[in-house]
Short mmCIF file of C-alpha atoms and ligand atoms in Angstrom, two decimals:
data_model
loop_
_atom_site.label_atom_id
_atom_site.label_comp_id
_atom_site.label_asym_id
_atom_site.label_seq_id
_atom_site.Cartn_x
_atom_site.Cartn_y
_atom_site.Cartn_z
CA UNK H 1 32.17 -21.61 55.80
CA UNK H 2 32.11 -18.29 53.86
CA UNK H 3 29.59 -17.37 51.43
CA UNK H 4 32.24 -17.46 48.64
CA UNK H 5 32.67 -21.19 49.42
CA UNK H 6 29.06 -21.87 48.82
CA UNK H 7 28.47 -23.91 45.63
CA UNK H 8 25.75 -22.63 43.61
CA UNK H 9 22.99 -20.17 44.66
CA UNK H 10 24.88 -17.04 44.68
CA UNK H 11 21.72 -14.91 44.44
CA UNK H 12 20.59 -16.52 47.87
CA UNK H 13 23.71 -15.81 49.22
CA UNK H 14 23.56 -12.18 48.15
CA UNK H 15 20.03 -12.03 49.69
CA UNK H 16 21.22 -13.46 53.07
CA UNK H 17 24.15 -10.89 53.20
CA UNK H 18 22.21 -8.09 52.19
CA UNK H 19 19.66 -9.04 55.06
CA UNK H 20 22.30 -9.17 57.81
CA UNK H 21 23.82 -5.80 56.66
CA UNK H 22 20.53 -3.96 56.61
CA UNK H 23 20.14 -5.25 60.24
CA UNK H 24 16.58 -6.48 59.55
CA UNK H 25 17.44 -10.13 60.55
CA UNK H 26 14.27 -12.55 60.12
CA UNK H 27 14.22 -14.46 63.81
CA UNK H 28 12.84 -17.42 61.76
CA UNK H 29 13.67 -18.56 58.24
CA UNK H 30 12.62 -21.44 56.32
CA UNK H 31 15.43 -22.34 53.44
CA UNK H 32 13.51 -25.29 51.15
CA UNK H 33 15.58 -26.96 48.59
CA UNK H 34 15.68 -30.27 46.85
CA UNK H 35 17.85 -32.74 48.92
CA UNK H 36 21.79 -31.61 48.94
CA UNK H 37 21.40 -28.16 46.97
CA UNK H 38 23.04 -26.30 49.79
CA UNK H 39 20.75 -25.05 52.05
CA UNK H 40 22.83 -25.90 54.92
CA UNK H 41 25.96 -24.33 53.85
CA UNK H 42 23.88 -21.24 53.23
CA UNK H 43 22.84 -21.27 56.80
CA UNK H 44 26.04 -21.90 57.78
CA UNK H 45 27.67 -18.88 55.81
CA UNK H 46 24.86 -16.87 57.05
CA UNK H 47 25.53 -17.52 60.83
CA UNK H 48 29.19 -16.94 60.24
CA UNK H 49 28.99 -13.73 58.40
CA UNK H 50 26.59 -12.61 61.20
CA UNK H 51 28.79 -13.72 64.02
CA UNK H 52 32.04 -12.50 62.13
CA UNK H 53 33.97 -9.87 63.80
CA UNK H 54 35.82 -8.86 60.77
CA UNK H 55 33.58 -8.88 57.72
CA UNK H 56 34.23 -7.51 54.61
CA UNK H 57 32.71 -7.46 51.25
CA UNK H 58 29.56 -9.15 52.31
CA UNK H 59 31.34 -11.98 53.50
CA UNK H 60 32.50 -13.21 56.55
CA UNK H 61 36.59 -13.43 57.15
CA UNK H 62 36.94 -16.82 57.59
CA UNK H 63 39.81 -16.01 60.48
CA UNK H 64 38.50 -14.64 63.55
CA UNK H 65 37.75 -16.99 66.56
CA UNK H 66 34.00 -16.94 65.68
CA UNK H 67 34.60 -17.72 62.15
CA UNK H 68 37.05 -20.77 62.99
CA UNK H 69 34.30 -21.78 65.65
CA UNK H 70 31.51 -21.93 63.16
CA UNK H 71 33.35 -23.43 60.33
CA UNK H 72 34.26 -26.44 62.61
CA UNK H 73 30.46 -26.50 63.96
CA UNK H 74 31.70 -26.11 67.70
CA UNK H 75 30.76 -22.28 68.32
CA UNK H 76 29.06 -22.26 71.49
CA UNK H 77 26.03 -20.39 70.52
CA UNK H 78 25.31 -22.55 67.55
CA UNK H 79 23.04 -25.12 68.15
CA UNK H 80 21.71 -28.53 65.68
CA UNK H 81 18.33 -30.12 65.58
CA UNK H 82 18.08 -33.13 63.35
CA UNK H 83 16.04 -36.43 63.23
CA UNK H 84 17.40 -39.44 65.45
CA UNK H 85 16.55 -42.39 66.51
CA UNK H 86 18.08 -45.20 69.10
CA UNK H 87 20.99 -46.89 67.54
CA UNK H 88 24.39 -48.54 68.24
CA UNK H 89 26.14 -44.93 68.39
CA UNK H 90 24.89 -43.95 71.42
CA UNK H 91 23.55 -45.60 74.63
CA UNK H 92 21.06 -42.87 75.04
CA UNK H 93 17.22 -44.62 75.70
CA UNK H 94 15.87 -41.60 74.69
CA UNK H 95 18.38 -39.74 72.27
CA UNK H 96 18.42 -36.40 70.97
CA UNK H 97 20.52 -34.51 68.57
CA UNK H 98 23.17 -33.73 71.08
CA UNK H 99 23.67 -37.75 71.40
CA UNK H 100 25.15 -37.79 68.17
CA UNK H 101 26.54 -34.44 67.97
CA UNK H 102 30.11 -35.67 67.28
CA UNK H 103 28.71 -37.52 63.92
CA UNK H 104 26.73 -34.86 62.95
CA UNK H 105 29.96 -32.59 62.87
CA UNK H 106 32.11 -35.26 61.18
CA UNK H 107 29.61 -35.18 58.41
CA UNK H 108 28.82 -31.63 58.15
CA UNK H 109 32.26 -30.44 58.15
CA UNK H 110 33.50 -32.64 55.54
CA UNK H 111 30.35 -32.52 53.14
CA UNK H 112 27.75 -29.79 53.92
CA UNK H 113 25.86 -30.92 50.87
CA UNK H 114 25.06 -34.61 52.62
CA UNK H 115 21.60 -36.09 51.80
CA UNK H 116 19.06 -37.45 54.64
CA UNK H 117 20.40 -40.65 53.66
CA UNK H 118 24.32 -39.88 54.45
CA UNK H 119 23.08 -38.76 57.93
CA UNK H 120 21.13 -41.99 58.64
CA UNK H 121 24.13 -43.49 57.73
CA UNK H 122 26.71 -41.30 60.09
CA UNK H 123 24.46 -41.73 62.89
CA UNK H 124 24.12 -45.26 62.18
CA UNK H 125 20.18 -45.52 62.21
CA UNK H 126 20.23 -46.56 58.32
CA UNK H 127 17.00 -49.05 59.29
CA UNK H 128 15.07 -46.57 61.19
CA UNK H 129 13.05 -43.53 60.34
CA UNK H 130 14.83 -40.22 62.06
CA UNK H 131 12.40 -38.33 64.25
CA UNK H 132 12.26 -34.99 66.32
CA UNK H 133 10.84 -35.83 69.45
CA UNK H 134 9.89 -33.68 72.32
CA UNK H 135 12.88 -33.95 74.14
CA UNK H 136 14.50 -32.00 71.56
CA UNK H 137 12.54 -29.18 72.19
CA UNK H 138 12.83 -29.41 76.04
CA UNK H 139 16.56 -29.23 75.70
CA UNK H 140 16.84 -26.56 73.04
CA UNK H 141 14.28 -24.49 75.36
CA UNK H 142 16.81 -24.70 78.22
CA UNK H 143 20.01 -24.33 75.96
CA UNK H 144 18.47 -20.68 74.59
CA UNK H 145 17.38 -19.86 78.02
CA UNK H 146 21.15 -19.53 79.25
CA UNK H 147 22.56 -16.18 78.05
CA UNK H 148 24.65 -16.31 75.17
CA UNK H 149 28.40 -17.08 75.45
CA UNK H 150 29.54 -14.53 73.02
CA UNK H 151 28.06 -11.34 72.34
CA UNK H 152 26.77 -12.37 68.73
CA UNK H 153 23.72 -14.08 67.18
CA UNK H 154 22.43 -17.48 69.16
CA UNK H 155 21.65 -19.80 65.99
CA UNK H 156 19.33 -22.84 66.07
CA UNK H 157 20.12 -24.86 62.65
CA UNK H 158 17.09 -26.68 62.28
CA UNK H 159 17.45 -29.70 59.73
CA UNK H 160 14.16 -31.28 58.54
CA UNK H 161 11.53 -29.80 60.65
CA UNK H 162 9.17 -32.03 58.65
CA UNK H 163 10.24 -34.76 61.01
CA UNK H 164 8.90 -33.36 63.97
CA UNK H 165 5.28 -34.12 65.48
CA UNK H 166 2.61 -31.73 67.04
CA UNK H 167 3.75 -32.06 70.48
CA UNK H 168 7.51 -31.08 69.62
CA UNK H 169 5.96 -28.36 67.29
CA UNK H 170 3.81 -26.83 70.44
CA UNK H 171 6.55 -26.93 72.78
CA UNK H 172 8.52 -24.67 70.09
CA UNK H 173 6.31 -22.35 68.89
CA UNK H 174 6.36 -19.77 71.51
CA UNK H 175 10.17 -19.48 71.28
CA UNK H 176 9.95 -19.60 67.42
CA UNK H 177 7.28 -16.65 67.68
CA UNK H 178 9.13 -14.76 70.12
CA UNK H 179 12.60 -15.55 70.64
CA UNK H 180 15.11 -14.28 72.86
CA UNK H 181 16.96 -11.28 71.39
CA UNK H 182 19.64 -12.04 68.58
CA UNK H 183 18.42 -15.46 68.57
CA UNK H 184 17.87 -17.11 65.25
CA UNK H 185 16.00 -20.33 63.67
CA UNK H 186 16.90 -21.59 60.60
CA UNK H 187 14.86 -24.41 59.55
CA UNK H 188 16.05 -26.62 56.55
CA UNK H 189 13.46 -28.57 54.67
CA UNK H 190 13.06 -30.91 51.67
CA UNK H 191 9.42 -30.85 51.97
CA UNK H 192 7.79 -27.72 52.85
CA UNK H 193 4.35 -28.99 51.91
CA UNK H 194 5.10 -31.19 55.11
CA UNK H 195 6.21 -28.75 57.82
CA UNK H 196 3.57 -28.16 60.15
CA UNK H 197 1.66 -24.86 59.47
CA UNK H 198 2.25 -23.63 62.82
CA UNK H 199 5.65 -23.44 62.22
CA UNK H 200 5.73 -22.59 58.64
CA UNK H 201 3.63 -19.38 58.95
CA UNK H 202 6.02 -18.02 61.50
CA UNK H 203 8.82 -18.37 58.71
CA UNK H 204 10.19 -16.36 56.01
CA UNK H 205 10.54 -18.62 53.47
CA UNK H 206 13.62 -18.78 51.02
CA UNK H 207 13.90 -20.84 47.88
CA UNK H 208 17.37 -22.62 47.67
CA UNK H 209 17.80 -23.29 44.02
CA UNK H 210 18.31 -26.55 42.26
CA UNK H 211 22.12 -26.60 40.87
CA UNK H 212 23.21 -26.37 37.75
CA UNK H 213 25.02 -29.53 36.06
CA UNK H 214 28.56 -28.04 36.53
CA UNK H 215 27.69 -27.00 40.21
CA UNK H 216 26.34 -30.68 41.09
CA UNK H 217 29.47 -32.29 39.67
CA UNK H 218 31.94 -29.88 41.95
CA UNK H 219 29.47 -31.07 44.79
CA UNK H 220 29.77 -34.89 43.81
CA UNK H 221 33.64 -34.47 43.65
CA UNK H 222 33.35 -33.85 47.46
CA UNK H 223 31.32 -36.91 47.99
CA UNK H 224 33.18 -40.20 49.59
CA UNK H 225 33.55 -42.95 47.52
CA UNK H 226 30.43 -44.81 49.01
CA UNK H 227 28.34 -42.69 46.59
CA UNK H 228 30.11 -43.92 43.66
CA UNK H 229 29.67 -47.44 44.70
CA UNK H 230 25.90 -46.91 45.59
CA UNK H 231 24.91 -45.49 42.31
CA UNK H 232 26.91 -48.32 40.72
CA UNK H 233 24.69 -50.83 42.49
CA UNK H 234 21.43 -48.67 41.86
CA UNK H 235 22.52 -48.29 37.92
CA UNK H 236 23.01 -52.27 37.84
CA UNK H 237 19.79 -52.73 39.30
CA UNK H 238 17.67 -50.41 37.28
CA UNK H 239 19.37 -51.65 33.77
CA UNK H 240 18.45 -55.19 35.13
CA UNK H 241 14.82 -53.96 35.62
CA UNK H 242 14.24 -52.52 32.08
CA UNK H 243 16.12 -54.86 30.50
CA UNK H 244 13.93 -57.38 31.95
CA UNK H 245 10.77 -55.29 31.03
CA UNK H 246 11.40 -54.82 27.67
CA UNK H 247 12.66 -58.62 27.05
CA UNK H 248 9.13 -59.45 28.53
CA UNK H 249 10.62 -61.27 31.02
CA UNK H 250 8.28 -61.40 34.28
CA UNK H 251 10.22 -63.89 36.71
CA UNK H 252 13.20 -61.58 35.98
CA UNK H 253 11.23 -58.12 36.58
CA UNK H 254 9.75 -59.51 39.89
CA UNK H 255 13.40 -60.53 41.02
CA UNK H 256 14.52 -56.93 40.58
CA UNK H 257 11.47 -55.77 42.56
CA UNK H 258 12.41 -58.11 45.40
CA UNK H 259 16.16 -56.93 45.01
CA UNK H 260 14.76 -53.40 45.53
CA UNK H 261 13.00 -54.48 48.66
CA UNK H 262 15.86 -55.91 49.93
CA UNK H 263 18.21 -52.65 50.03
CA UNK H 264 18.91 -52.17 53.65
CA UNK H 265 17.21 -49.11 54.74
CA UNK H 266 14.07 -46.99 53.71
CA UNK H 267 16.59 -44.33 53.09
CA UNK H 268 18.04 -46.39 50.60
CA UNK H 269 14.82 -47.58 49.02
CA UNK H 270 13.90 -43.99 48.50
CA UNK H 271 17.23 -42.94 47.32
CA UNK H 272 16.83 -45.88 44.82
CA UNK H 273 13.07 -44.12 43.67
CA UNK H 274 14.73 -40.93 43.24
CA UNK H 275 17.49 -42.60 41.11
CA UNK H 276 15.31 -44.63 39.10
CA UNK H 277 12.95 -41.68 38.46
CA UNK H 278 16.17 -39.60 36.81
CA UNK H 279 16.95 -42.59 34.66
CA UNK H 280 13.47 -42.78 33.07
CA UNK H 281 13.38 -39.14 32.73
CA UNK H 282 16.56 -39.42 30.48
CA UNK H 283 15.15 -42.09 28.44
CA UNK H 284 11.82 -39.68 28.23
CA UNK H 285 14.12 -36.78 27.15
CA UNK H 286 15.60 -38.86 24.08
CA UNK H 287 12.32 -40.03 23.13
CA UNK H 288 11.04 -36.40 22.59
CA UNK H 289 14.27 -35.59 20.73
CA UNK H 290 16.10 -33.43 23.41
CA UNK H 291 19.41 -35.44 23.99
CA UNK H 292 21.15 -32.20 24.87
CA UNK H 293 19.08 -31.85 27.87
CA UNK H 294 18.81 -35.39 28.83
CA UNK H 295 21.94 -35.17 30.81
CA UNK H 296 22.99 -38.63 29.54
CA UNK H 297 26.89 -39.26 29.51
CA UNK H 298 28.95 -40.53 26.80
CA UNK H 299 29.33 -44.01 28.28
CA UNK H 300 25.67 -44.26 28.99
CA UNK H 301 24.27 -43.20 25.36
CA UNK H 302 23.97 -46.77 23.97
CA UNK H 303 21.83 -48.14 26.98
CA UNK H 304 19.55 -45.08 27.10
CA UNK H 305 18.90 -45.07 23.32
CA UNK H 306 18.06 -48.64 23.53
CA UNK H 307 15.57 -48.32 25.92
CA UNK H 308 14.37 -45.00 24.41
CA UNK H 309 13.52 -47.06 21.52
CA UNK H 310 12.22 -50.29 22.98
CA UNK H 311 9.89 -48.15 25.23
CA UNK H 312 6.50 -47.23 23.85
CA UNK H 313 5.06 -43.57 24.34
CA UNK H 314 3.33 -42.94 27.72
CA UNK H 315 5.70 -45.69 29.49
CA UNK H 316 7.73 -43.09 31.07
CA UNK H 317 5.37 -40.44 32.44
CA UNK H 318 3.25 -43.47 33.89
CA UNK H 319 6.39 -44.87 35.22
CA UNK H 320 8.03 -41.82 37.10
CA UNK H 321 4.05 -41.29 38.64
CA UNK H 322 4.49 -44.61 39.96
CA UNK H 323 7.89 -44.70 41.32
CA UNK H 324 7.08 -41.38 42.84
CA UNK H 325 3.97 -42.79 44.58
CA UNK H 326 6.26 -45.47 45.93
CA UNK H 327 8.58 -43.21 47.70
CA UNK H 328 6.00 -41.44 49.25
CA UNK H 329 4.47 -44.60 50.57
CA UNK H 330 7.72 -45.61 52.11
CA UNK H 331 7.73 -42.91 54.45
CA UNK H 332 4.48 -44.15 55.71
CA UNK H 333 5.78 -47.44 56.69
CA UNK H 334 4.02 -49.80 54.05
CA UNK H 335 5.61 -52.85 53.39
CA UNK H 336 8.40 -52.51 50.73
CA UNK H 337 8.00 -55.94 49.47
CA UNK H 338 4.32 -55.33 48.13
CA UNK H 339 5.17 -51.98 47.16
CA UNK H 340 7.86 -52.57 45.17
CA UNK H 341 6.43 -55.82 43.84
CA UNK H 342 3.63 -53.74 42.79
CA UNK H 343 5.69 -50.95 41.20
CA UNK H 344 7.48 -53.58 39.01
CA UNK H 345 4.42 -55.07 38.13
CA UNK H 346 2.67 -52.08 36.98
CA UNK H 347 5.93 -50.91 34.77
CA UNK H 348 5.64 -54.55 33.33
CA UNK H 349 2.12 -54.13 32.50
CA UNK H 350 2.52 -50.57 30.77
CA UNK H 351 4.98 -51.36 28.18
ZN1 ZN N 1 35.48 -13.59 60.61
#
């Protein structure tokens, strides 16, 4: 991927290419983003630029052997670490990223803006949480101890370091602090506050900015149809919930809570929370008489206007707080039936 191909975040791309030009390449960087905003695309473009044999105008050529290998994610000096778990797509008892590399490549080449839920789906561990275990640290330490295959930079793209436990971090610490020459760690996080402080403090942090509406639409067009199907399911569920609440139908409301808990993975339940919070923000914006920044599409206006008129002031803020709380509890393995039942009940009472 070239910087020119990255959607959005032109200023971050410029900063990365200037850093490469100056020769003052930080050996550990932490790119933090709201999920799906292009941190991985930027990291890939950066490594490609650093290793390009014919760069020009602040960008890689896209055609030399190194660029071609990096764009297919098969460059021998580029390594990937991401959260994994046991699943049907590997027979490894203690899987590492290596066990799922084929699926990672397929996903990231097709859509470098993928979400954590997309990754879970691609590697077949939808119903489990991904983790970065100590075996991963051992594997990368041995890979980096070998001399580089090319004379360019070795790069470790470390996706979601917040999923790494203390033991893994301890093992990696020295390597991150004093890496071998021309070796980079690029951490990509969606939750910088959850990254272990020992790792965080050794990285140069870079904020990857949220996308504009147009940029998000460009990225949405790259996504496979499954996402569209998922949003239809989410929208049906959300509108059933709100209609039940405003019509004071407690049984209907509780049934929606059950349907939310029955979504077939934690990642999907969290994705629904993000979706629902976003829908409630739209209602809130309409209540504030700010339709121009509500992001409500033409075909949705009837539903959202009706809800904006029926939900009392104060409902939206409370609902968003409660939904965000549930999303964070899902990560802590709390029983989802209890969580969603409590959530819809609170929403019912707050109207
Ligand atoms: Zn090149």
